[in-house]
Amino acid sequence: MILQDKNHNSSPHLPFGDQRTAPWYGKSILSVKQFSDKDLQYIFEVAHEMREMVERVGTFDLLKGKILANLFYEPSTRTASSFTAAMERLGGSVIPINEVKYSSVAKGESLPDTIRSLECYSDVIVLRHPDVGASALAAQYARKPIINAGDGIGEHPTQALLDLFTILEEKGQVDGLSVTLLGDLKFGRTVHSLSRLLSLYNVRLNFIAPEILSMPREIIAELDEAGVPCLELQKLEEVLAETDVLYVTRVQKERFEDVKEYEKVKGTYIISPQTLATAKNDLVLMHPLPRVGEISMELDDDPRAAYFRQMEYGMYVRMALLAMVLGKA
Ligand code: ASP
């Protein structure tokens, strides 16, 4: 047990050991490339315990007195609010900066200066930024841990961790699964991070995208190198029957230089009850959200639709990560 709750009616007994010996203490989370399969096992154990603790006691004081700066240069609903909920459920507090236009960024302040300012007031910084590599840059200047909450079309490591945790909680294991990623694989940072993480397991990956939105060659090369069997297709029907996890993404309108190109591909895939007629009964249907029409609302009550549960799992994973980098797990 990492967390113990010996008496359900009182505050849980928590391991406030020597922070400096915790392996993730003070570390930034920038890319999924940082994680080994052992790390993942550990994160998911902690996340699982966070889930049990929330179900049992709701909020507890593991991070009492700690402050998170939530710095978002791009829109966010789930990532920003689940980090806030995660911090508050652990007894900490949050400085929310989700409208950078009202901060000194609007006066031309550089990212390093904004980071150096916020770390004077906080213990950890969650950063979403439109530029690939922005979190890595921030981490070069910061003394406090930076957590990458999406760097342009680069990576979204905490989303990939929660996606993998969802697969584990829903399917019981990852090895042996056929995972199909569909939609905008070029600009979608969640699928970049997720396919890299999945390469640590014994899985088969199917990539389905319009030609202009296919998975970047660099990631396909990494997967090849790791020995992951991958198929690139344009039609879901070719692999639907064997698919265990179907991960759907929206076409990332904001990343197109020419909106006409977006218009051409935006409605290529729409998953409806008819689409899933020939899919497995225990398929797990996922989406990082927001959806803009790729999954019909008629599927929301289908037990295979896991995208709302996926959001909730995100809070437990983010609680685990905050506890880890702040030396409490
Ligand atoms: N919310 C996810 C992200 O920030 C997915 C998306 O926006 O399509 O990458």
mmCIF file of C-alpha atoms and ligand atoms in Angstrom:
data_model
loop_
_atom_site.group_PDB
_atom_site.id
_atom_site.type_symbol
_atom_site.label_atom_id
_atom_site.label_comp_id
_atom_site.label_asym_id
_atom_site.label_seq_id
_atom_site.Cartn_x
_atom_site.Cartn_y
_atom_site.Cartn_z
ATOM 1 C CA MET A 1 0.000 0.000 0.000
ATOM 2 C CA ILE A 2 1.270 3.424 -0.825
ATOM 3 C CA LEU A 3 -1.527 5.217 0.965
ATOM 4 C CA GLN A 4 -3.207 3.755 4.019
ATOM 5 C CA ASP A 5 -6.570 4.566 5.521
ATOM 6 C CA LYS A 6 -6.679 2.536 8.702
ATOM 7 C CA ASN A 7 -9.627 4.397 10.172
ATOM 8 C CA HIS A 8 -12.280 5.354 7.664
ATOM 9 C CA ASN A 9 -13.712 8.094 9.884
ATOM 10 C CA SER A 10 -10.510 10.005 10.479
ATOM 11 C CA SER A 11 -7.798 11.466 8.253
ATOM 12 C CA PRO A 12 -5.894 8.798 6.380
ATOM 13 C CA HIS A 13 -2.401 7.880 7.590
ATOM 14 C CA LEU A 14 -0.134 8.970 4.821
ATOM 15 C CA PRO A 15 3.542 8.314 4.294
ATOM 16 C CA PHE A 16 5.244 11.665 4.862
ATOM 17 C CA GLY A 17 8.712 10.173 4.553
ATOM 18 C CA ASP A 18 11.913 11.856 3.456
ATOM 19 C CA GLN A 19 10.866 13.674 0.300
ATOM 20 C CA ARG A 20 14.320 13.556 -1.223
ATOM 21 C CA THR A 21 14.282 9.771 -1.448
ATOM 22 C CA ALA A 22 11.046 9.646 -3.502
ATOM 23 C CA PRO A 23 12.191 8.745 -7.044
ATOM 24 C CA TRP A 24 10.044 11.339 -8.849
ATOM 25 C CA TYR A 25 10.569 14.124 -6.322
ATOM 26 C CA GLY A 26 11.314 17.412 -8.078
ATOM 27 C CA LYS A 27 11.233 15.899 -11.573
ATOM 28 C CA SER A 28 9.480 17.462 -14.555
ATOM 29 C CA ILE A 29 7.122 15.414 -16.721
ATOM 30 C CA LEU A 30 7.783 16.467 -20.299
ATOM 31 C CA SER A 31 7.426 13.444 -22.567
ATOM 32 C CA VAL A 32 6.227 9.866 -22.334
ATOM 33 C CA LYS A 33 9.724 8.858 -23.418
ATOM 34 C CA GLN A 34 10.711 9.326 -19.757
ATOM 35 C CA PHE A 35 8.716 6.325 -18.583
ATOM 36 C CA SER A 36 9.740 2.690 -18.342
ATOM 37 C CA ASP A 37 7.163 -0.070 -17.915
ATOM 38 C CA LYS A 38 8.091 -0.207 -14.209
ATOM 39 C CA ASP A 39 7.354 3.524 -13.875
ATOM 40 C CA LEU A 40 3.971 3.018 -15.497
ATOM 41 C CA GLN A 41 3.131 0.198 -13.153
ATOM 42 C CA TYR A 42 3.999 2.431 -10.215
ATOM 43 C CA ILE A 43 2.011 5.435 -11.501
ATOM 44 C CA PHE A 44 -1.045 3.259 -12.098
ATOM 45 C CA GLU A 45 -0.783 1.682 -8.645
ATOM 46 C CA VAL A 46 -0.748 5.138 -7.084
ATOM 47 C CA ALA A 47 -3.581 6.306 -9.381
ATOM 48 C CA HIS A 48 -5.620 3.266 -8.427
ATOM 49 C CA GLU A 49 -5.125 4.058 -4.753
ATOM 50 C CA MET A 50 -6.055 7.688 -5.390
ATOM 51 C CA ARG A 51 -9.304 6.435 -6.908
ATOM 52 C CA GLU A 52 -10.048 4.333 -3.842
ATOM 53 C CA MET A 53 -9.204 7.202 -1.507
ATOM 54 C CA VAL A 54 -11.470 9.616 -3.380
ATOM 55 C CA GLU A 55 -14.282 7.077 -3.301
ATOM 56 C CA ARG A 56 -13.745 6.558 0.435
ATOM 57 C CA VAL A 57 -12.884 10.005 1.819
ATOM 58 C CA GLY A 58 -13.273 12.464 -1.074
ATOM 59 C CA THR A 59 -10.528 14.917 -0.154
ATOM 60 C CA PHE A 60 -7.430 14.321 1.967
ATOM 61 C CA ASP A 61 -4.425 16.332 3.032
ATOM 62 C CA LEU A 62 -1.486 14.709 1.226
ATOM 63 C CA LEU A 63 -0.476 17.995 -0.459
ATOM 64 C CA LYS A 64 -1.740 20.414 2.171
ATOM 65 C CA GLY A 65 0.104 23.717 1.884
ATOM 66 C CA LYS A 66 1.364 23.008 -1.662
ATOM 67 C CA ILE A 67 0.469 25.309 -4.541
ATOM 68 C CA LEU A 68 0.056 24.462 -8.205
ATOM 69 C CA ALA A 69 0.307 27.109 -10.942
ATOM 70 C CA ASN A 70 -1.934 26.059 -13.829
ATOM 71 C CA LEU A 71 -0.590 28.015 -16.812
ATOM 72 C CA PHE A 72 -2.577 27.595 -20.047
ATOM 73 C CA TYR A 73 -1.700 29.431 -23.278
ATOM 74 C CA GLU A 74 -4.240 27.300 -25.194
ATOM 75 C CA PRO A 75 -7.867 26.449 -24.393
ATOM 76 C CA SER A 76 -8.595 23.553 -22.064
ATOM 77 C CA THR A 77 -11.597 22.160 -20.247
ATOM 78 C CA ARG A 78 -10.598 18.737 -18.919
ATOM 79 C CA THR A 79 -6.848 19.058 -18.427
ATOM 80 C CA ALA A 80 -7.040 22.368 -16.560
ATOM 81 C CA SER A 81 -10.012 21.447 -14.411
ATOM 82 C CA SER A 82 -8.810 17.923 -13.634
ATOM 83 C CA PHE A 83 -5.445 19.270 -12.460
ATOM 84 C CA THR A 84 -7.330 21.763 -10.297
ATOM 85 C CA ALA A 85 -9.596 19.043 -8.927
ATOM 86 C CA ALA A 86 -6.599 16.745 -8.389
ATOM 87 C CA MET A 87 -4.707 19.400 -6.398
ATOM 88 C CA GLU A 88 -7.747 20.340 -4.338
ATOM 89 C CA ARG A 89 -8.661 16.713 -3.596
ATOM 90 C CA LEU A 90 -5.134 16.375 -2.193
ATOM 91 C CA GLY A 91 -5.623 19.411 0.031
ATOM 92 C CA GLY A 92 -3.452 21.790 -2.029
ATOM 93 C CA SER A 93 -4.407 24.980 -3.833
ATOM 94 C CA VAL A 94 -4.168 26.363 -7.356
ATOM 95 C CA ILE A 95 -3.190 29.597 -9.102
ATOM 96 C CA PRO A 96 -5.202 29.427 -12.340
ATOM 97 C CA ILE A 97 -3.820 31.331 -15.332
ATOM 98 C CA ASN A 98 -5.927 30.233 -18.225
ATOM 99 C CA GLU A 99 -6.402 33.557 -19.874
ATOM 100 C CA VAL A 100 -2.824 34.542 -20.605
ATOM 101 C CA LYS A 101 -4.146 37.594 -22.402
ATOM 102 C CA TYR A 102 -4.900 39.051 -18.965
ATOM 103 C CA SER A 103 -1.423 38.231 -17.645
ATOM 104 C CA SER A 104 1.928 39.850 -18.434
ATOM 105 C CA VAL A 105 2.230 37.506 -21.427
ATOM 106 C CA ALA A 106 0.026 40.067 -23.206
ATOM 107 C CA LYS A 107 2.733 42.677 -22.477
ATOM 108 C CA GLY A 108 5.310 40.535 -24.244
ATOM 109 C CA GLU A 109 6.796 38.647 -21.317
ATOM 110 C CA SER A 110 8.877 35.634 -22.365
ATOM 111 C CA LEU A 111 8.033 32.103 -21.292
ATOM 112 C CA PRO A 112 11.195 31.758 -19.147
ATOM 113 C CA ASP A 113 10.337 34.958 -17.259
ATOM 114 C CA THR A 114 6.718 33.926 -16.730
ATOM 115 C CA ILE A 115 7.903 30.559 -15.408
ATOM 116 C CA ARG A 116 10.531 32.155 -13.127
ATOM 117 C CA SER A 117 7.836 34.420 -11.724
ATOM 118 C CA LEU A 118 5.241 31.730 -11.105
ATOM 119 C CA GLU A 119 7.682 29.415 -9.402
ATOM 120 C CA CYS A 120 8.203 32.052 -6.720
ATOM 121 C CA TYR A 121 4.597 31.477 -5.693
ATOM 122 C CA SER A 122 4.106 27.782 -6.376
ATOM 123 C CA ASP A 123 5.592 24.303 -5.920
ATOM 124 C CA VAL A 124 4.755 22.837 -9.343
ATOM 125 C CA ILE A 125 3.737 24.323 -12.712
ATOM 126 C CA VAL A 126 1.398 22.715 -15.231
ATOM 127 C CA LEU A 127 1.992 24.239 -18.667
ATOM 128 C CA ARG A 128 0.036 24.092 -21.928
ATOM 129 C CA HIS A 129 1.581 25.990 -24.810
ATOM 130 C CA PRO A 130 1.166 26.070 -28.615
ATOM 131 C CA ASP A 131 4.890 25.503 -29.337
ATOM 132 C CA VAL A 132 6.453 22.056 -29.533
ATOM 133 C CA GLY A 133 9.168 21.857 -26.875
ATOM 134 C CA ALA A 134 7.773 24.728 -24.754
ATOM 135 C CA SER A 135 7.639 22.603 -21.595
ATOM 136 C CA ALA A 136 11.198 21.393 -22.112
ATOM 137 C CA LEU A 137 12.277 25.017 -22.519
ATOM 138 C CA ALA A 138 10.385 26.009 -19.363
ATOM 139 C CA ALA A 139 12.024 23.156 -17.453
ATOM 140 C CA GLN A 140 15.487 24.494 -18.390
ATOM 141 C CA TYR A 141 14.718 27.691 -16.510
ATOM 142 C CA ALA A 142 12.596 26.329 -13.660
ATOM 143 C CA ARG A 143 13.726 25.134 -10.260
ATOM 144 C CA LYS A 144 10.301 23.595 -9.660
ATOM 145 C CA PRO A 145 8.799 20.646 -11.600
ATOM 146 C CA ILE A 146 7.065 21.434 -14.898
ATOM 147 C CA ILE A 147 4.276 19.162 -16.101
ATOM 148 C CA ASN A 148 3.631 19.262 -19.850
ATOM 149 C CA ALA A 149 -0.118 19.619 -20.408
ATOM 150 C CA GLY A 150 0.263 19.699 -24.205
ATOM 151 C CA ASP A 151 2.976 21.384 -26.289
ATOM 152 C CA GLY A 152 1.417 22.211 -29.657
ATOM 153 C CA ILE A 153 1.385 19.167 -31.913
ATOM 154 C CA GLY A 154 4.170 17.582 -29.845
ATOM 155 C CA GLU A 155 3.111 15.554 -26.839
ATOM 156 C CA HIS A 156 0.467 15.337 -24.136
ATOM 157 C CA PRO A 157 2.053 12.912 -21.669
ATOM 158 C CA THR A 158 -0.497 13.140 -18.840
ATOM 159 C CA GLN A 159 -3.312 12.454 -21.322
ATOM 160 C CA ALA A 160 -1.475 9.368 -22.614
ATOM 161 C CA LEU A 161 -0.999 8.132 -19.060
ATOM 162 C CA LEU A 162 -4.686 8.524 -18.348
ATOM 163 C CA ASP A 163 -5.539 6.858 -21.664
ATOM 164 C CA LEU A 164 -3.399 3.881 -20.756
ATOM 165 C CA PHE A 165 -4.847 3.797 -17.234
ATOM 166 C CA THR A 166 -8.319 3.757 -18.826
ATOM 167 C CA ILE A 167 -7.369 0.781 -21.004
ATOM 168 C CA LEU A 168 -6.016 -1.040 -17.956
ATOM 169 C CA GLU A 169 -9.033 -0.311 -15.776
ATOM 170 C CA GLU A 170 -11.462 -1.228 -18.565
ATOM 171 C CA LYS A 171 -9.691 -4.279 -20.043
ATOM 172 C CA GLY A 172 -7.600 -5.506 -17.086
ATOM 173 C CA GLN A 173 -4.427 -5.642 -19.235
ATOM 174 C CA VAL A 174 -2.751 -4.051 -22.235
ATOM 175 C CA ASP A 175 -0.689 -6.935 -23.629
ATOM 176 C CA GLY A 176 -2.331 -8.761 -26.499
ATOM 177 C CA LEU A 177 -4.694 -5.935 -27.471
ATOM 178 C CA SER A 178 -5.323 -4.574 -30.937
ATOM 179 C CA VAL A 179 -5.561 -0.788 -30.609
ATOM 180 C CA THR A 180 -6.914 1.331 -33.458
ATOM 181 C CA LEU A 181 -6.181 5.071 -33.461
ATOM 182 C CA LEU A 182 -8.372 7.052 -35.828
ATOM 183 C CA GLY A 183 -8.714 10.649 -37.005
ATOM 184 C CA ASP A 184 -6.100 13.385 -37.040
ATOM 185 C CA LEU A 185 -2.903 11.459 -36.352
ATOM 186 C CA LYS A 186 -0.703 14.213 -37.761
ATOM 187 C CA PHE A 187 -1.616 17.119 -35.496
ATOM 188 C CA GLY A 188 -3.135 15.159 -32.594
ATOM 189 C CA ARG A 189 -0.602 15.242 -29.754
ATOM 190 C CA THR A 190 -2.549 12.691 -27.682
ATOM 191 C CA VAL A 191 -2.056 9.945 -30.280
ATOM 192 C CA HIS A 192 1.647 10.763 -30.554
ATOM 193 C CA SER A 193 2.133 10.239 -26.837
ATOM 194 C CA LEU A 194 -0.224 7.276 -26.574
ATOM 195 C CA SER A 195 1.328 5.252 -29.397
ATOM 196 C CA ARG A 196 4.804 5.814 -27.905
ATOM 197 C CA LEU A 197 3.589 4.590 -24.505
ATOM 198 C CA LEU A 198 1.848 1.588 -26.039
ATOM 199 C CA SER A 199 5.138 0.573 -27.651
ATOM 200 C CA LEU A 200 6.223 -0.583 -24.173
ATOM 201 C CA TYR A 201 3.567 -3.323 -24.381
ATOM 202 C CA ASN A 202 2.889 -6.246 -26.629
ATOM 203 C CA VAL A 203 0.184 -4.622 -28.775
ATOM 204 C CA ARG A 204 -0.839 -4.322 -32.411
ATOM 205 C CA LEU A 205 -1.457 -0.739 -33.595
ATOM 206 C CA ASN A 206 -3.728 0.297 -36.467
ATOM 207 C CA PHE A 207 -3.563 3.899 -37.672
ATOM 208 C CA ILE A 208 -6.539 5.186 -39.632
ATOM 209 C CA ALA A 209 -6.413 8.691 -41.069
ATOM 210 C CA PRO A 210 -6.979 10.633 -44.255
ATOM 211 C CA GLU A 211 -3.698 10.630 -46.173
ATOM 212 C CA ILE A 212 -2.847 14.235 -45.294
ATOM 213 C CA LEU A 213 -3.326 13.522 -41.578
ATOM 214 C CA SER A 214 -1.293 10.344 -41.234
ATOM 215 C CA MET A 215 0.969 9.588 -38.267
ATOM 216 C CA PRO A 216 4.312 11.469 -38.500
ATOM 217 C CA ARG A 217 7.073 9.327 -40.121
ATOM 218 C CA GLU A 218 9.309 9.911 -37.114
ATOM 219 C CA ILE A 219 6.830 8.163 -34.797
ATOM 220 C CA ILE A 220 6.277 5.274 -37.233
ATOM 221 C CA ALA A 221 10.078 4.841 -37.331
ATOM 222 C CA GLU A 222 10.251 4.775 -33.512
ATOM 223 C CA LEU A 223 7.506 2.142 -33.396
ATOM 224 C CA ASP A 224 9.254 0.053 -36.046
ATOM 225 C CA GLU A 225 12.454 0.276 -34.071
ATOM 226 C CA ALA A 226 10.585 -0.919 -30.980
ATOM 227 C CA GLY A 227 9.215 -3.871 -32.981
ATOM 228 C CA VAL A 228 5.540 -2.868 -32.702
ATOM 229 C CA PRO A 229 3.367 -4.314 -35.490
ATOM 230 C CA CYS A 230 1.687 -1.285 -37.118
ATOM 231 C CA LEU A 231 -0.756 -0.967 -39.995
ATOM 232 C CA GLU A 232 -1.636 2.307 -41.718
ATOM 233 C CA LEU A 233 -5.043 2.344 -43.395
ATOM 234 C CA GLN A 234 -7.754 4.688 -44.507
ATOM 235 C CA LYS A 235 -10.796 2.492 -43.825
ATOM 236 C CA LEU A 236 -11.892 1.444 -40.354
ATOM 237 C CA GLU A 237 -13.837 -1.572 -41.705
ATOM 238 C CA GLU A 238 -10.577 -3.327 -42.513
ATOM 239 C CA VAL A 239 -9.623 -3.709 -38.844
ATOM 240 C CA LEU A 240 -12.794 -3.010 -36.868
ATOM 241 C CA ALA A 241 -13.706 -6.653 -36.183
ATOM 242 C CA GLU A 242 -10.324 -7.377 -34.553
ATOM 243 C CA THR A 243 -10.085 -4.064 -32.664
ATOM 244 C CA ASP A 244 -10.157 -4.143 -28.830
ATOM 245 C CA VAL A 245 -9.694 -0.407 -28.257
ATOM 246 C CA LEU A 246 -10.888 2.234 -30.715
ATOM 247 C CA TYR A 247 -9.354 5.649 -29.952
ATOM 248 C CA VAL A 248 -11.044 8.421 -31.940
ATOM 249 C CA THR A 249 -9.700 11.979 -32.289
ATOM 250 C CA ARG A 250 -11.030 15.217 -33.740
ATOM 251 C CA VAL A 251 -9.442 16.926 -36.727
ATOM 252 C CA GLN A 252 -7.389 19.731 -35.140
ATOM 253 C CA LYS A 253 -8.811 22.714 -37.005
ATOM 254 C CA GLU A 254 -6.560 25.219 -35.223
ATOM 255 C CA ARG A 255 -3.411 23.581 -36.626
ATOM 256 C CA PHE A 256 -4.318 24.013 -40.327
ATOM 257 C CA GLU A 257 -2.767 26.852 -42.296
ATOM 258 C CA ASP A 258 -5.536 26.685 -44.892
ATOM 259 C CA VAL A 259 -9.047 26.230 -43.522
ATOM 260 C CA LYS A 260 -10.145 24.822 -46.914
ATOM 261 C CA GLU A 261 -7.895 21.814 -46.302
ATOM 262 C CA TYR A 262 -9.616 21.323 -42.939
ATOM 263 C CA GLU A 263 -13.055 21.498 -44.547
ATOM 264 C CA LYS A 264 -12.046 18.722 -46.977
ATOM 265 C CA VAL A 265 -11.188 16.202 -44.247
ATOM 266 C CA LYS A 266 -13.207 17.239 -41.208
ATOM 267 C CA GLY A 267 -16.087 14.783 -41.619
ATOM 268 C CA THR A 268 -14.105 11.802 -42.907
ATOM 269 C CA TYR A 269 -14.915 9.520 -39.962
ATOM 270 C CA ILE A 270 -18.095 9.528 -37.933
ATOM 271 C CA ILE A 271 -18.586 6.696 -35.475
ATOM 272 C CA SER A 272 -22.274 5.848 -34.996
ATOM 273 C CA PRO A 273 -24.160 2.822 -33.627
ATOM 274 C CA GLN A 274 -24.231 1.479 -37.219
ATOM 275 C CA THR A 275 -20.429 1.760 -37.468
ATOM 276 C CA LEU A 276 -20.014 -0.363 -34.363
ATOM 277 C CA ALA A 277 -22.522 -3.027 -35.454
ATOM 278 C CA THR A 278 -19.682 -5.397 -36.405
ATOM 279 C CA ALA A 279 -17.317 -4.406 -33.567
ATOM 280 C CA LYS A 280 -16.548 -6.588 -30.548
ATOM 281 C CA ASN A 281 -19.067 -6.520 -27.689
ATOM 282 C CA ASP A 282 -16.289 -5.649 -25.266
ATOM 283 C CA LEU A 283 -14.678 -2.972 -27.451
ATOM 284 C CA VAL A 284 -13.512 0.104 -25.508
ATOM 285 C CA LEU A 285 -14.399 3.305 -27.371
ATOM 286 C CA MET A 286 -12.221 6.226 -26.295
ATOM 287 C CA HIS A 287 -11.775 9.898 -27.232
ATOM 288 C CA PRO A 288 -9.580 12.517 -25.510
ATOM 289 C CA LEU A 289 -12.387 15.069 -26.088
ATOM 290 C CA PRO A 290 -13.588 17.566 -27.142
ATOM 291 C CA ARG A 291 -15.490 15.760 -29.868
ATOM 292 C CA VAL A 292 -16.829 17.800 -32.743
ATOM 293 C CA GLY A 293 -19.038 15.220 -34.405
ATOM 294 C CA GLU A 294 -16.651 12.230 -34.753
ATOM 295 C CA ILE A 295 -18.644 10.120 -32.290
ATOM 296 C CA SER A 296 -22.393 10.349 -32.499
ATOM 297 C CA MET A 297 -24.185 11.162 -29.221
ATOM 298 C CA GLU A 298 -26.390 8.118 -29.807
ATOM 299 C CA LEU A 299 -23.415 6.040 -28.670
ATOM 300 C CA ASP A 300 -23.116 7.732 -25.275
ATOM 301 C CA ASP A 301 -25.273 5.115 -23.527
ATOM 302 C CA ASP A 302 -23.522 2.191 -25.190
ATOM 303 C CA PRO A 303 -21.511 0.409 -22.461
ATOM 304 C CA ARG A 304 -18.545 0.366 -24.849
ATOM 305 C CA ALA A 305 -18.379 4.177 -24.815
ATOM 306 C CA ALA A 306 -15.614 4.852 -22.269
ATOM 307 C CA TYR A 307 -14.878 8.523 -23.019
ATOM 308 C CA PHE A 308 -16.648 9.953 -19.987
ATOM 309 C CA ARG A 309 -15.097 7.368 -17.660
ATOM 310 C CA GLN A 310 -11.749 8.181 -19.318
ATOM 311 C CA MET A 311 -12.093 11.804 -18.121
ATOM 312 C CA GLU A 312 -12.636 10.700 -14.551
ATOM 313 C CA TYR A 313 -9.611 8.381 -14.635
ATOM 314 C CA GLY A 314 -7.640 11.476 -15.649
ATOM 315 C CA MET A 315 -8.110 13.071 -12.255
ATOM 316 C CA TYR A 316 -6.700 10.019 -10.434
ATOM 317 C CA VAL A 317 -3.674 9.873 -12.719
ATOM 318 C CA ARG A 318 -3.027 13.591 -12.231
ATOM 319 C CA MET A 319 -3.375 13.196 -8.449
ATOM 320 C CA ALA A 320 -0.739 10.457 -8.632
ATOM 321 C CA LEU A 321 1.623 12.594 -10.713
ATOM 322 C CA LEU A 322 1.289 15.630 -8.441
ATOM 323 C CA ALA A 323 1.932 13.499 -5.363
ATOM 324 C CA MET A 324 4.964 11.929 -7.038
ATOM 325 C CA VAL A 325 6.698 15.097 -8.203
ATOM 326 C CA LEU A 326 6.023 16.755 -4.846
ATOM 327 C CA GLY A 327 7.678 13.836 -3.048
ATOM 328 C CA LYS A 328 4.595 12.375 -1.390
ATOM 329 C CA ALA A 329 4.265 9.076 -3.201
HETATM 330 N N1 ASP B 1 -7.893 17.810 -25.432
HETATM 331 C C1 ASP B 1 -6.911 17.137 -26.242
HETATM 332 C C2 ASP B 1 -5.664 17.993 -26.397
HETATM 333 O O1 ASP B 1 -5.529 18.998 -25.747
HETATM 334 C C3 ASP B 1 -7.458 16.665 -27.539
HETATM 335 C C4 ASP B 1 -7.931 17.719 -28.499
HETATM 336 O O2 ASP B 1 -7.859 18.919 -28.234
HETATM 337 O O3 ASP B 1 -8.412 17.294 -29.550
HETATM 338 O O4 ASP B 1 -4.804 17.636 -27.171
#
